[in-house]
Amino acid sequence: MKDAVSIDRRGALLRLALPLAAGLAGTAGAQAAPGRKLVLLVQRGSPNAAVDEQVAQHLGTRGFAVAMLDQAVEPAAAAGAELVVISSTVAAKDVHPGWRQLPVPLLTWENDLLDDLAMTGKRHDVDFGEAAKERYLWLVNAPHPMGAGLPAGVANVYQRQAGISWGRPGLGATTIATLYGQPEKAALFGYEKGATMDYESLAPARRVMVFLGNDGFTNLAPAGRALFDAAVDWAAGAR
């Protein structure tokens, strides 16, 4: 009887230990798993550098391993990245032209860079620009993953009025939202890989433009934050 009891006890302990060990191993594996590499291109020392830091922190909480690099780096710095994000703190003239052909998904809110990326035409304030004091967007493609599940119509994207970037994309773009009352000005749009952009260029990977101004990220209302996250996810292939 003693031997039988001893065997039963050992069996019970083993049955308890195996799930615990598996759980610990799973936890260790999750902690050790590296995040998806994301390159965040910024202008070092810009007046809105603190905003870029907050963007980087937010992206980190969403599972990305963020490498914040200066605007002057060459596109080769994005080797192995799943997504390139270009902040509006960059000076478009100082950004390497090679980002245009980079076969890596790219998202930006620098409207002055849209023509260089072949995402719009070249005319400032005609093909791209910034509306100085806006708060609302008009969501025109709610079913798209970048619509973040929000209802069609007016979306309050900022806590207070601020600058909203816009562009007039090529025919191959998918427009998600426009400036409220100005349907010709797209504030959130994207190109699928292979879609025709401007200048008859084909998108080498997904390309996305979001509506933020220089300090727009810290001013986002819940709907604006949802659209930002959905745009990042779609650009990176998670939606």
PDB file of C-alpha atoms in Angstrom:
ATOM      1  CA  MET A   1       0.000   0.000   0.000  1.00  0.00           C
ATOM      2  CA  LYS A   2       2.818   2.399   0.878  1.00  0.00           C
ATOM      3  CA  ASP A   3       4.395   1.850  -2.536  1.00  0.00           C
ATOM      4  CA  ALA A   4       1.063   2.433  -4.269  1.00  0.00           C
ATOM      5  CA  VAL A   5       0.437   5.623  -2.296  1.00  0.00           C
ATOM      6  CA  SER A   6       3.968   6.817  -3.060  1.00  0.00           C
ATOM      7  CA  ILE A   7       3.476   6.182  -6.773  1.00  0.00           C
ATOM      8  CA  ASP A   8       0.131   8.008  -6.737  1.00  0.00           C
ATOM      9  CA  ARG A   9       1.702  10.997  -4.991  1.00  0.00           C
ATOM     10  CA  ARG A  10       4.573  11.118  -7.462  1.00  0.00           C
ATOM     11  CA  GLY A  11       2.107  10.900 -10.341  1.00  0.00           C
ATOM     12  CA  ALA A  12       0.004  13.713  -8.922  1.00  0.00           C
ATOM     13  CA  LEU A  13       3.058  15.906  -8.439  1.00  0.00           C
ATOM     14  CA  LEU A  14       4.191  15.177 -11.980  1.00  0.00           C
ATOM     15  CA  ARG A  15       0.782  16.086 -13.372  1.00  0.00           C
ATOM     16  CA  LEU A  16       0.954  19.422 -11.523  1.00  0.00           C
ATOM     17  CA  ALA A  17       4.548  20.110 -12.476  1.00  0.00           C
ATOM     18  CA  LEU A  18       4.186  19.568 -16.226  1.00  0.00           C
ATOM     19  CA  PRO A  19       1.589  22.312 -16.866  1.00  0.00           C
ATOM     20  CA  LEU A  20       3.510  24.679 -14.589  1.00  0.00           C
ATOM     21  CA  ALA A  21       6.745  24.035 -16.456  1.00  0.00           C
ATOM     22  CA  ALA A  22       4.989  24.477 -19.778  1.00  0.00           C
ATOM     23  CA  GLY A  23       3.492  27.756 -18.613  1.00  0.00           C
ATOM     24  CA  LEU A  24       6.843  29.047 -17.423  1.00  0.00           C
ATOM     25  CA  ALA A  25       8.461  28.027 -20.687  1.00  0.00           C
ATOM     26  CA  GLY A  26       5.727  29.789 -22.631  1.00  0.00           C
ATOM     27  CA  THR A  27       6.175  32.946 -20.555  1.00  0.00           C
ATOM     28  CA  ALA A  28       9.933  32.891 -21.013  1.00  0.00           C
ATOM     29  CA  GLY A  29       9.489  32.419 -24.752  1.00  0.00           C
ATOM     30  CA  ALA A  30       7.090  35.377 -24.972  1.00  0.00           C
ATOM     31  CA  GLN A  31       9.474  37.599 -23.051  1.00  0.00           C
ATOM     32  CA  ALA A  32      12.416  36.563 -25.187  1.00  0.00           C
ATOM     33  CA  ALA A  33      10.603  36.995 -28.511  1.00  0.00           C
ATOM     34  CA  PRO A  34      11.942  40.089 -30.302  1.00  0.00           C
ATOM     35  CA  GLY A  35       9.490  42.731 -31.495  1.00  0.00           C
ATOM     36  CA  ARG A  36       8.868  43.448 -35.140  1.00  0.00           C
ATOM     37  CA  LYS A  37      11.548  45.854 -36.338  1.00  0.00           C
ATOM     38  CA  LEU A  38      10.272  49.336 -37.142  1.00  0.00           C
ATOM     39  CA  VAL A  39      12.381  52.265 -38.327  1.00  0.00           C
ATOM     40  CA  LEU A  40      11.144  55.686 -37.205  1.00  0.00           C
ATOM     41  CA  LEU A  41      12.771  58.454 -39.244  1.00  0.00           C
ATOM     42  CA  VAL A  42      12.926  61.803 -37.426  1.00  0.00           C
ATOM     43  CA  GLN A  43      14.880  65.043 -37.344  1.00  0.00           C
ATOM     44  CA  ARG A  44      17.135  64.891 -34.324  1.00  0.00           C
ATOM     45  CA  GLY A  45      16.897  67.964 -32.129  1.00  0.00           C
ATOM     46  CA  SER A  46      13.730  69.284 -33.754  1.00  0.00           C
ATOM     47  CA  PRO A  47      11.328  71.425 -31.673  1.00  0.00           C
ATOM     48  CA  ASN A  48       8.936  68.451 -31.652  1.00  0.00           C
ATOM     49  CA  ALA A  49      11.495  65.802 -30.706  1.00  0.00           C
ATOM     50  CA  ALA A  50       9.526  65.016 -27.543  1.00  0.00           C
ATOM     51  CA  VAL A  51       6.493  64.158 -29.684  1.00  0.00           C
ATOM     52  CA  ASP A  52       8.608  61.762 -31.747  1.00  0.00           C
ATOM     53  CA  GLU A  53       9.696  60.105 -28.504  1.00  0.00           C
ATOM     54  CA  GLN A  54       6.065  59.583 -27.537  1.00  0.00           C
ATOM     55  CA  VAL A  55       5.313  58.098 -30.946  1.00  0.00           C
ATOM     56  CA  ALA A  56       8.226  55.692 -30.504  1.00  0.00           C
ATOM     57  CA  GLN A  57       7.043  54.684 -27.045  1.00  0.00           C
ATOM     58  CA  HIS A  58       3.515  54.086 -28.291  1.00  0.00           C
ATOM     59  CA  LEU A  59       4.707  51.943 -31.174  1.00  0.00           C
ATOM     60  CA  GLY A  60       6.824  49.987 -28.722  1.00  0.00           C
ATOM     61  CA  THR A  61       3.763  49.154 -26.630  1.00  0.00           C
ATOM     62  CA  ARG A  62       2.159  47.751 -29.769  1.00  0.00           C
ATOM     63  CA  GLY A  63       4.827  45.119 -30.286  1.00  0.00           C
ATOM     64  CA  PHE A  64       7.408  46.909 -32.416  1.00  0.00           C
ATOM     65  CA  ALA A  65      11.125  47.109 -31.757  1.00  0.00           C
ATOM     66  CA  VAL A  66      11.568  50.766 -32.693  1.00  0.00           C
ATOM     67  CA  ALA A  67      14.832  52.115 -34.093  1.00  0.00           C
ATOM     68  CA  MET A  68      14.673  55.916 -34.121  1.00  0.00           C
ATOM     69  CA  LEU A  69      17.028  57.167 -36.832  1.00  0.00           C
ATOM     70  CA  ASP A  70      17.978  60.606 -38.111  1.00  0.00           C
ATOM     71  CA  GLN A  71      16.512  61.854 -41.389  1.00  0.00           C
ATOM     72  CA  ALA A  72      19.901  61.739 -43.119  1.00  0.00           C
ATOM     73  CA  VAL A  73      20.334  57.947 -42.988  1.00  0.00           C
ATOM     74  CA  GLU A  74      20.240  55.925 -46.184  1.00  0.00           C
ATOM     75  CA  PRO A  75      17.435  53.439 -46.848  1.00  0.00           C
ATOM     76  CA  ALA A  76      19.832  50.550 -46.252  1.00  0.00           C
ATOM     77  CA  ALA A  77      19.353  51.310 -42.547  1.00  0.00           C
ATOM     78  CA  ALA A  78      15.881  49.774 -42.844  1.00  0.00           C
ATOM     79  CA  ALA A  79      17.205  46.311 -43.711  1.00  0.00           C
ATOM     80  CA  GLY A  80      15.080  43.707 -41.962  1.00  0.00           C
ATOM     81  CA  ALA A  81      12.393  46.195 -40.931  1.00  0.00           C
ATOM     82  CA  GLU A  82       8.713  45.355 -41.282  1.00  0.00           C
ATOM     83  CA  LEU A  83       7.720  49.010 -41.445  1.00  0.00           C
ATOM     84  CA  VAL A  84       9.284  52.434 -41.985  1.00  0.00           C
ATOM     85  CA  VAL A  85       7.552  55.400 -40.349  1.00  0.00           C
ATOM     86  CA  ILE A  86       8.601  58.923 -41.349  1.00  0.00           C
ATOM     87  CA  SER A  87       7.667  61.703 -38.943  1.00  0.00           C
ATOM     88  CA  SER A  88       6.742  65.184 -40.111  1.00  0.00           C
ATOM     89  CA  THR A  89       9.670  66.561 -38.111  1.00  0.00           C
ATOM     90  CA  VAL A  90      11.966  65.615 -41.010  1.00  0.00           C
ATOM     91  CA  ALA A  91      12.976  68.189 -43.605  1.00  0.00           C
ATOM     92  CA  ALA A  92      11.946  66.662 -46.930  1.00  0.00           C
ATOM     93  CA  LYS A  93      15.016  68.062 -48.701  1.00  0.00           C
ATOM     94  CA  ASP A  94      17.278  66.150 -46.304  1.00  0.00           C
ATOM     95  CA  VAL A  95      15.561  62.776 -46.752  1.00  0.00           C
ATOM     96  CA  HIS A  96      17.316  60.327 -49.094  1.00  0.00           C
ATOM     97  CA  PRO A  97      15.395  59.851 -52.378  1.00  0.00           C
ATOM     98  CA  GLY A  98      15.922  56.101 -52.176  1.00  0.00           C
ATOM     99  CA  TRP A  99      13.037  55.685 -49.733  1.00  0.00           C
ATOM    100  CA  ARG A 100      10.714  56.050 -52.719  1.00  0.00           C
ATOM    101  CA  GLN A 101      11.789  52.699 -54.205  1.00  0.00           C
ATOM    102  CA  LEU A 102      12.302  50.846 -50.916  1.00  0.00           C
ATOM    103  CA  PRO A 103      10.409  47.508 -51.019  1.00  0.00           C
ATOM    104  CA  VAL A 104       9.371  47.875 -47.372  1.00  0.00           C
ATOM    105  CA  PRO A 105       5.977  49.162 -46.169  1.00  0.00           C
ATOM    106  CA  LEU A 106       6.143  52.874 -45.358  1.00  0.00           C
ATOM    107  CA  LEU A 107       3.870  55.269 -43.471  1.00  0.00           C
ATOM    108  CA  THR A 108       4.298  59.019 -43.133  1.00  0.00           C
ATOM    109  CA  TRP A 109       2.536  62.180 -42.047  1.00  0.00           C
ATOM    110  CA  GLU A 110       5.041  64.546 -43.676  1.00  0.00           C
ATOM    111  CA  ASN A 111       2.897  66.059 -46.432  1.00  0.00           C
ATOM    112  CA  ASP A 112       5.912  67.794 -47.986  1.00  0.00           C
ATOM    113  CA  LEU A 113       7.399  64.350 -48.666  1.00  0.00           C
ATOM    114  CA  LEU A 114       4.380  62.927 -50.489  1.00  0.00           C
ATOM    115  CA  ASP A 115       5.507  64.070 -53.932  1.00  0.00           C
ATOM    116  CA  ASP A 116       9.036  62.743 -53.350  1.00  0.00           C
ATOM    117  CA  LEU A 117       7.514  59.356 -52.515  1.00  0.00           C
ATOM    118  CA  ALA A 118       5.329  59.533 -55.662  1.00  0.00           C
ATOM    119  CA  MET A 119       2.236  59.369 -53.475  1.00  0.00           C
ATOM    120  CA  THR A 120       0.859  62.665 -54.864  1.00  0.00           C
ATOM    121  CA  GLY A 121       1.678  65.281 -57.479  1.00  0.00           C
ATOM    122  CA  LYS A 122       4.258  68.007 -56.934  1.00  0.00           C
ATOM    123  CA  ARG A 123       2.218  71.183 -56.451  1.00  0.00           C
ATOM    124  CA  HIS A 124       2.260  72.492 -52.895  1.00  0.00           C
ATOM    125  CA  ASP A 125      -1.184  73.505 -51.606  1.00  0.00           C
ATOM    126  CA  VAL A 126      -2.722  71.870 -54.684  1.00  0.00           C
ATOM    127  CA  ASP A 127      -1.550  68.241 -54.573  1.00  0.00           C
ATOM    128  CA  PHE A 128      -0.576  68.232 -50.903  1.00  0.00           C
ATOM    129  CA  GLY A 129      -0.520  70.569 -47.935  1.00  0.00           C
ATOM    130  CA  GLU A 130      -1.743  71.202 -44.413  1.00  0.00           C
ATOM    131  CA  ALA A 131      -5.014  72.648 -43.157  1.00  0.00           C
ATOM    132  CA  ALA A 132      -4.091  74.886 -40.238  1.00  0.00           C
ATOM    133  CA  LYS A 133      -7.041  74.590 -37.856  1.00  0.00           C
ATOM    134  CA  GLU A 134      -9.064  71.414 -38.172  1.00  0.00           C
ATOM    135  CA  ARG A 135     -10.506  68.851 -35.821  1.00  0.00           C
ATOM    136  CA  TYR A 136     -12.795  66.611 -37.873  1.00  0.00           C
ATOM    137  CA  LEU A 137     -12.352  64.174 -40.737  1.00  0.00           C
ATOM    138  CA  TRP A 138     -14.983  62.673 -43.005  1.00  0.00           C
ATOM    139  CA  LEU A 139     -14.673  58.880 -42.961  1.00  0.00           C
ATOM    140  CA  VAL A 140     -15.607  57.717 -46.462  1.00  0.00           C
ATOM    141  CA  ASN A 141     -14.373  54.117 -46.481  1.00  0.00           C
ATOM    142  CA  ALA A 142     -15.441  52.775 -43.093  1.00  0.00           C
ATOM    143  CA  PRO A 143     -15.370  49.059 -44.061  1.00  0.00           C
ATOM    144  CA  HIS A 144     -11.637  49.170 -44.852  1.00  0.00           C
ATOM    145  CA  PRO A 145      -9.303  47.882 -42.104  1.00  0.00           C
ATOM    146  CA  MET A 146      -7.770  51.359 -41.831  1.00  0.00           C
ATOM    147  CA  GLY A 147     -11.210  52.641 -40.862  1.00  0.00           C
ATOM    148  CA  ALA A 148     -10.618  51.129 -37.401  1.00  0.00           C
ATOM    149  CA  GLY A 149     -14.222  49.975 -37.152  1.00  0.00           C
ATOM    150  CA  LEU A 150     -15.479  53.544 -36.850  1.00  0.00           C
ATOM    151  CA  PRO A 151     -18.825  54.475 -38.412  1.00  0.00           C
ATOM    152  CA  ALA A 152     -18.934  56.331 -41.714  1.00  0.00           C
ATOM    153  CA  GLY A 153     -19.246  60.091 -41.501  1.00  0.00           C
ATOM    154  CA  VAL A 154     -17.738  62.675 -39.183  1.00  0.00           C
ATOM    155  CA  ALA A 155     -14.835  61.572 -36.977  1.00  0.00           C
ATOM    156  CA  ASN A 156     -13.461  63.810 -34.236  1.00  0.00           C
ATOM    157  CA  VAL A 157      -9.744  63.026 -34.496  1.00  0.00           C
ATOM    158  CA  TYR A 158      -8.210  65.797 -32.359  1.00  0.00           C
ATOM    159  CA  GLN A 159      -8.876  67.004 -28.828  1.00  0.00           C
ATOM    160  CA  ARG A 160      -8.533  70.583 -30.065  1.00  0.00           C
ATOM    161  CA  GLN A 161      -8.095  72.246 -33.444  1.00  0.00           C
ATOM    162  CA  ALA A 162      -4.676  71.754 -35.019  1.00  0.00           C
ATOM    163  CA  GLY A 163      -2.941  71.161 -38.331  1.00  0.00           C
ATOM    164  CA  ILE A 164      -4.093  68.255 -40.487  1.00  0.00           C
ATOM    165  CA  SER A 165      -1.957  67.037 -43.385  1.00  0.00           C
ATOM    166  CA  TRP A 166      -3.651  66.113 -46.651  1.00  0.00           C
ATOM    167  CA  GLY A 167      -2.845  64.997 -50.155  1.00  0.00           C
ATOM    168  CA  ARG A 168      -4.508  64.285 -53.492  1.00  0.00           C
ATOM    169  CA  PRO A 169      -3.366  60.743 -54.224  1.00  0.00           C
ATOM    170  CA  GLY A 170      -3.158  58.906 -57.526  1.00  0.00           C
ATOM    171  CA  LEU A 171      -5.932  56.744 -58.949  1.00  0.00           C
ATOM    172  CA  GLY A 172      -4.532  53.564 -57.411  1.00  0.00           C
ATOM    173  CA  ALA A 173      -4.961  54.815 -53.845  1.00  0.00           C
ATOM    174  CA  THR A 174      -7.601  53.795 -51.352  1.00  0.00           C
ATOM    175  CA  THR A 175      -8.933  56.882 -49.581  1.00  0.00           C
ATOM    176  CA  ILE A 176     -10.182  56.284 -46.050  1.00  0.00           C
ATOM    177  CA  ALA A 177     -10.917  59.821 -44.848  1.00  0.00           C
ATOM    178  CA  THR A 178     -10.907  63.370 -46.179  1.00  0.00           C
ATOM    179  CA  LEU A 179     -10.940  66.796 -44.609  1.00  0.00           C
ATOM    180  CA  TYR A 180     -14.429  67.566 -43.377  1.00  0.00           C
ATOM    181  CA  GLY A 181     -16.267  69.449 -46.128  1.00  0.00           C
ATOM    182  CA  GLN A 182     -13.318  69.137 -48.543  1.00  0.00           C
ATOM    183  CA  PRO A 183     -13.652  65.737 -50.230  1.00  0.00           C
ATOM    184  CA  GLU A 184     -10.860  66.465 -52.703  1.00  0.00           C
ATOM    185  CA  LYS A 185      -8.298  66.521 -49.860  1.00  0.00           C
ATOM    186  CA  ALA A 186      -7.529  63.030 -48.574  1.00  0.00           C
ATOM    187  CA  ALA A 187      -6.287  62.976 -44.989  1.00  0.00           C
ATOM    188  CA  LEU A 188      -5.847  59.210 -44.667  1.00  0.00           C
ATOM    189  CA  PHE A 189      -5.067  57.050 -47.681  1.00  0.00           C
ATOM    190  CA  GLY A 190      -2.977  54.105 -48.725  1.00  0.00           C
ATOM    191  CA  TYR A 191      -1.589  52.208 -51.679  1.00  0.00           C
ATOM    192  CA  GLU A 192      -1.481  48.438 -51.855  1.00  0.00           C
ATOM    193  CA  LYS A 193       1.750  46.913 -53.140  1.00  0.00           C
ATOM    194  CA  GLY A 194       1.760  47.172 -56.931  1.00  0.00           C
ATOM    195  CA  ALA A 195      -0.907  49.889 -57.064  1.00  0.00           C
ATOM    196  CA  THR A 196      -0.304  52.824 -59.401  1.00  0.00           C
ATOM    197  CA  MET A 197       0.744  55.940 -57.526  1.00  0.00           C
ATOM    198  CA  ASP A 198       1.554  59.303 -59.105  1.00  0.00           C
ATOM    199  CA  TYR A 199       3.987  59.674 -62.039  1.00  0.00           C
ATOM    200  CA  GLU A 200       2.867  56.144 -63.089  1.00  0.00           C
ATOM    201  CA  SER A 201       5.026  54.740 -60.282  1.00  0.00           C
ATOM    202  CA  LEU A 202       4.025  51.396 -58.798  1.00  0.00           C
ATOM    203  CA  ALA A 203       4.041  51.084 -55.028  1.00  0.00           C
ATOM    204  CA  PRO A 204       7.013  48.837 -54.136  1.00  0.00           C
ATOM    205  CA  ALA A 205       5.212  47.896 -50.897  1.00  0.00           C
ATOM    206  CA  ARG A 206       2.271  49.303 -48.978  1.00  0.00           C
ATOM    207  CA  ARG A 207       2.347  53.085 -48.635  1.00  0.00           C
ATOM    208  CA  VAL A 208       0.211  55.068 -46.182  1.00  0.00           C
ATOM    209  CA  MET A 209      -0.286  58.748 -45.434  1.00  0.00           C
ATOM    210  CA  VAL A 210      -1.898  59.744 -42.145  1.00  0.00           C
ATOM    211  CA  PHE A 211      -3.298  63.121 -41.210  1.00  0.00           C
ATOM    212  CA  LEU A 212      -1.062  64.256 -38.339  1.00  0.00           C
ATOM    213  CA  GLY A 213       0.703  67.589 -38.029  1.00  0.00           C
ATOM    214  CA  ASN A 214       4.045  67.998 -36.244  1.00  0.00           C
ATOM    215  CA  ASP A 215       2.547  67.755 -32.760  1.00  0.00           C
ATOM    216  CA  GLY A 216      -0.653  66.000 -33.772  1.00  0.00           C
ATOM    217  CA  PHE A 217       0.094  62.695 -32.062  1.00  0.00           C
ATOM    218  CA  THR A 218      -0.155  64.152 -28.561  1.00  0.00           C
ATOM    219  CA  ASN A 219      -3.431  65.851 -29.518  1.00  0.00           C
ATOM    220  CA  LEU A 220      -5.236  62.743 -30.772  1.00  0.00           C
ATOM    221  CA  ALA A 221      -8.775  62.080 -29.606  1.00  0.00           C
ATOM    222  CA  PRO A 222      -9.830  58.414 -29.188  1.00  0.00           C
ATOM    223  CA  ALA A 223     -11.080  58.186 -32.778  1.00  0.00           C
ATOM    224  CA  GLY A 224      -7.847  59.707 -34.059  1.00  0.00           C
ATOM    225  CA  ARG A 225      -5.745  57.263 -32.045  1.00  0.00           C
ATOM    226  CA  ALA A 226      -7.809  54.358 -33.384  1.00  0.00           C
ATOM    227  CA  LEU A 227      -7.269  55.506 -36.973  1.00  0.00           C
ATOM    228  CA  PHE A 228      -3.541  55.960 -36.380  1.00  0.00           C
ATOM    229  CA  ASP A 229      -3.180  52.457 -34.940  1.00  0.00           C
ATOM    230  CA  ALA A 230      -5.267  50.924 -37.714  1.00  0.00           C
ATOM    231  CA  ALA A 231      -3.133  52.660 -40.347  1.00  0.00           C
ATOM    232  CA  VAL A 232       0.060  51.350 -38.744  1.00  0.00           C
ATOM    233  CA  ASP A 233      -1.367  47.834 -38.561  1.00  0.00           C
ATOM    234  CA  TRP A 234      -2.500  47.867 -42.184  1.00  0.00           C
ATOM    235  CA  ALA A 235       0.797  49.263 -43.428  1.00  0.00           C
ATOM    236  CA  ALA A 236       2.690  46.553 -41.534  1.00  0.00           C
ATOM    237  CA  GLY A 237       0.423  43.818 -42.889  1.00  0.00           C
ATOM    238  CA  ALA A 238      -1.329  43.073 -39.603  1.00  0.00           C
ATOM    239  CA  ARG A 239      -4.792  43.906 -41.043  1.00  0.00           C
TER     240      ARG A 239
END
